[in-house]
PDB file of C-alpha atoms in Angstrom:
ATOM      1  CA  UNK A   1       1.117  -8.250 -12.883  1.00 84.00           C
ATOM      2  CA  UNK A   2      -1.424 -10.626 -14.372  1.00 89.00           C
ATOM      3  CA  UNK A   3      -4.509  -8.457 -14.822  1.00 92.00           C
ATOM      4  CA  UNK A   4      -6.395  -5.405 -13.560  1.00 93.00           C
ATOM      5  CA  UNK A   5      -6.207  -1.678 -14.034  1.00 94.00           C
ATOM      6  CA  UNK A   6      -4.125   1.039 -12.431  1.00 94.00           C
ATOM      7  CA  UNK A   7      -4.380   4.814 -12.494  1.00 95.00           C
ATOM      8  CA  UNK A   8      -1.347   6.651 -11.153  1.00 94.00           C
ATOM      9  CA  UNK A   9      -0.695  10.405 -10.966  1.00 96.00           C
ATOM     10  CA  UNK A  10       2.394  11.860  -9.298  1.00 92.00           C
ATOM     11  CA  UNK A  11       3.799  15.358  -8.935  1.00 92.00           C
ATOM     12  CA  UNK A  12       7.301  16.246  -7.769  1.00 89.00           C
ATOM     13  CA  UNK A  13       8.080  19.834  -6.811  1.00 89.00           C
ATOM     14  CA  UNK A  14      10.780  21.579  -4.857  1.00 88.00           C
ATOM     15  CA  UNK A  15      14.500  21.079  -5.167  1.00 89.00           C
ATOM     16  CA  UNK A  16      16.661  17.971  -5.340  1.00 87.00           C
ATOM     17  CA  UNK A  17      17.650  18.448  -1.701  1.00 85.00           C
ATOM     18  CA  UNK A  18      14.078  19.237  -0.543  1.00 84.00           C
ATOM     19  CA  UNK A  19      11.591  17.500  -2.835  1.00 83.00           C
ATOM     20  CA  UNK A  20       7.848  17.787  -2.217  1.00 85.00           C
ATOM     21  CA  UNK A  21       5.964  14.737  -3.444  1.00 86.00           C
ATOM     22  CA  UNK A  22       2.237  14.359  -3.991  1.00 92.00           C
ATOM     23  CA  UNK A  23       0.068  11.951  -5.924  1.00 95.00           C
ATOM     24  CA  UNK A  24      -2.352   9.078  -5.849  1.00 97.00           C
ATOM     25  CA  UNK A  25      -2.468   5.520  -7.151  1.00 96.00           C
ATOM     26  CA  UNK A  26      -5.613   3.427  -7.596  1.00 97.00           C
ATOM     27  CA  UNK A  27      -5.499  -0.260  -8.501  1.00 96.00           C
ATOM     28  CA  UNK A  28      -8.722  -2.073  -9.364  1.00 96.00           C
ATOM     29  CA  UNK A  29      -9.449  -5.794  -9.631  1.00 95.00           C
ATOM     30  CA  UNK A  30      -5.799  -6.646 -10.073  1.00 95.00           C
ATOM     31  CA  UNK A  31      -4.128 -10.019  -9.897  1.00 95.00           C
ATOM     32  CA  UNK A  32      -0.422 -10.140  -9.094  1.00 92.00           C
ATOM     33  CA  UNK A  33       1.850 -13.150  -8.814  1.00 92.00           C
ATOM     34  CA  UNK A  34       4.441 -13.149  -6.071  1.00 89.00           C
ATOM     35  CA  UNK A  35       7.358 -15.584  -5.740  1.00 90.00           C
ATOM     36  CA  UNK A  36       6.651 -16.026  -2.008  1.00 89.00           C
ATOM     37  CA  UNK A  37       2.955 -16.904  -2.432  1.00 88.00           C
ATOM     38  CA  UNK A  38       1.745 -20.243  -3.803  1.00 89.00           C
ATOM     39  CA  UNK A  39      -1.289 -18.549  -5.333  1.00 91.00           C
ATOM     40  CA  UNK A  40      -1.491 -15.025  -6.803  1.00 91.00           C
ATOM     41  CA  UNK A  41      -2.799 -12.026  -4.910  1.00 92.00           C
ATOM     42  CA  UNK A  42      -6.189 -11.439  -6.583  1.00 94.00           C
ATOM     43  CA  UNK A  43      -9.203  -9.142  -6.386  1.00 94.00           C
ATOM     44  CA  UNK A  44      -6.703  -6.514  -5.356  1.00 94.00           C
ATOM     45  CA  UNK A  45      -7.998  -3.025  -4.665  1.00 96.00           C
ATOM     46  CA  UNK A  46      -5.521  -0.342  -3.638  1.00 96.00           C
ATOM     47  CA  UNK A  47      -5.674   3.378  -2.931  1.00 97.00           C
ATOM     48  CA  UNK A  48      -2.371   4.946  -1.949  1.00 96.00           C
ATOM     49  CA  UNK A  49      -1.695   8.670  -1.606  1.00 95.00           C
ATOM     50  CA  UNK A  50       1.460  10.685  -1.212  1.00 93.00           C
ATOM     51  CA  UNK A  51       0.620  14.047   0.331  1.00 89.00           C
ATOM     52  CA  UNK A  52       2.984  16.561   1.916  1.00 80.00           C
ATOM     53  CA  UNK A  53       5.803  14.005   1.822  1.00 78.00           C
ATOM     54  CA  UNK A  54       3.791  11.375   3.673  1.00 87.00           C
ATOM     55  CA  UNK A  55       2.545   8.006   2.442  1.00 91.00           C
ATOM     56  CA  UNK A  56      -1.108   7.177   3.172  1.00 94.00           C
ATOM     57  CA  UNK A  57      -2.306   3.655   2.467  1.00 95.00           C
ATOM     58  CA  UNK A  58      -6.050   4.274   2.450  1.00 95.00           C
ATOM     59  CA  UNK A  59      -6.877   0.774   1.223  1.00 94.00           C
ATOM     60  CA  UNK A  60      -4.963  -2.318   0.182  1.00 95.00           C
ATOM     61  CA  UNK A  61      -7.236  -5.348   0.106  1.00 96.00           C
ATOM     62  CA  UNK A  62      -6.658  -8.577  -1.749  1.00 95.00           C
ATOM     63  CA  UNK A  63      -7.420 -12.270  -1.651  1.00 95.00           C
ATOM     64  CA  UNK A  64      -4.942 -15.127  -1.778  1.00 92.00           C
ATOM     65  CA  UNK A  65      -6.433 -18.484  -2.687  1.00 88.00           C
ATOM     66  CA  UNK A  66      -9.843 -19.461  -1.330  1.00 87.00           C
ATOM     67  CA  UNK A  67      -9.446 -18.420   2.305  1.00 91.00           C
ATOM     68  CA  UNK A  68      -6.468 -16.091   2.470  1.00 93.00           C
ATOM     69  CA  UNK A  69      -6.477 -12.316   2.469  1.00 95.00           C
ATOM     70  CA  UNK A  70      -4.122  -9.403   2.873  1.00 94.00           C
ATOM     71  CA  UNK A  71      -5.128  -5.945   4.169  1.00 96.00           C
ATOM     72  CA  UNK A  72      -2.838  -2.994   4.652  1.00 95.00           C
ATOM     73  CA  UNK A  73      -3.582   0.561   5.768  1.00 95.00           C
ATOM     74  CA  UNK A  74      -1.945   3.376   7.636  1.00 93.00           C
ATOM     75  CA  UNK A  75       0.333   6.361   7.439  1.00 89.00           C
ATOM     76  CA  UNK A  76       4.072   6.730   7.131  1.00 88.00           C
ATOM     77  CA  UNK A  77       5.819  10.117   7.152  1.00 85.00           C
ATOM     78  CA  UNK A  78       8.691  10.345   4.709  1.00 78.00           C
ATOM     79  CA  UNK A  79      10.210  13.119   6.822  1.00 71.00           C
ATOM     80  CA  UNK A  80       9.236  12.410  10.468  1.00 58.00           C
ATOM     81  CA  UNK A  81      11.018  15.561  11.689  1.00 60.00           C
ATOM     82  CA  UNK A  82       8.420  17.759   9.927  1.00 58.00           C
ATOM     83  CA  UNK A  83       5.383  15.803  11.139  1.00 56.00           C
ATOM     84  CA  UNK A  84       2.878  17.751  13.226  1.00 61.00           C
ATOM     85  CA  UNK A  85       0.916  16.482  16.260  1.00 62.00           C
ATOM     86  CA  UNK A  86      -1.820  14.805  14.208  1.00 63.00           C
ATOM     87  CA  UNK A  87       0.731  13.243  11.871  1.00 60.00           C
ATOM     88  CA  UNK A  88       2.848  12.075  14.813  1.00 61.00           C
ATOM     89  CA  UNK A  89      -0.201  10.346  16.315  1.00 64.00           C
ATOM     90  CA  UNK A  90      -0.968   8.616  13.000  1.00 60.00           C
ATOM     91  CA  UNK A  91       2.695   7.710  12.517  1.00 58.00           C
ATOM     92  CA  UNK A  92       2.706   6.025  15.921  1.00 65.00           C
ATOM     93  CA  UNK A  93       0.211   3.529  14.466  1.00 71.00           C
ATOM     94  CA  UNK A  94       2.330   3.246  11.336  1.00 87.00           C
ATOM     95  CA  UNK A  95       1.414   0.881   8.550  1.00 91.00           C
ATOM     96  CA  UNK A  96      -0.844  -1.936   9.732  1.00 93.00           C
ATOM     97  CA  UNK A  97      -0.936  -5.257   7.909  1.00 93.00           C
ATOM     98  CA  UNK A  98      -3.466  -8.034   8.474  1.00 95.00           C
ATOM     99  CA  UNK A  99      -2.663 -11.267   6.642  1.00 93.00           C
ATOM    100  CA  UNK A 100      -4.519 -14.540   7.165  1.00 94.00           C
ATOM    101  CA  UNK A 101      -4.647 -17.887   5.453  1.00 91.00           C
ATOM    102  CA  UNK A 102      -1.638 -17.225   3.215  1.00 89.00           C
ATOM    103  CA  UNK A 103       0.127 -20.238   1.747  1.00 86.00           C
ATOM    104  CA  UNK A 104       3.781 -19.313   1.518  1.00 86.00           C
ATOM    105  CA  UNK A 105       6.511 -20.736  -0.684  1.00 83.00           C
ATOM    106  CA  UNK A 106       9.521 -20.988   1.642  1.00 82.00           C
ATOM    107  CA  UNK A 107      12.894 -22.622   1.026  1.00 75.00           C
TER     108      UNK A 107
END
């Protein structure tokens, strides 16, 4: 983590065997170094929610270098057995990642 701000709120209810998670995380104008990227992930904006034991990536947008970018969004049930019809349809799409122009550090 090089710079930026984050606001995270999480609530855990239920029992140890059946937890119920909910919360939200917002990241604004962050810059994060990554050992696999030559340049840091910058101008990062993220909104992630956990609701009814499902992970929603509403926005994950960042730049890498001058031309590279990384975008992630989607839905991932943490307990697919309990997912309803709408959730099952969203889960079929899963988490979608669009990455272009990344310069990777590979050995």
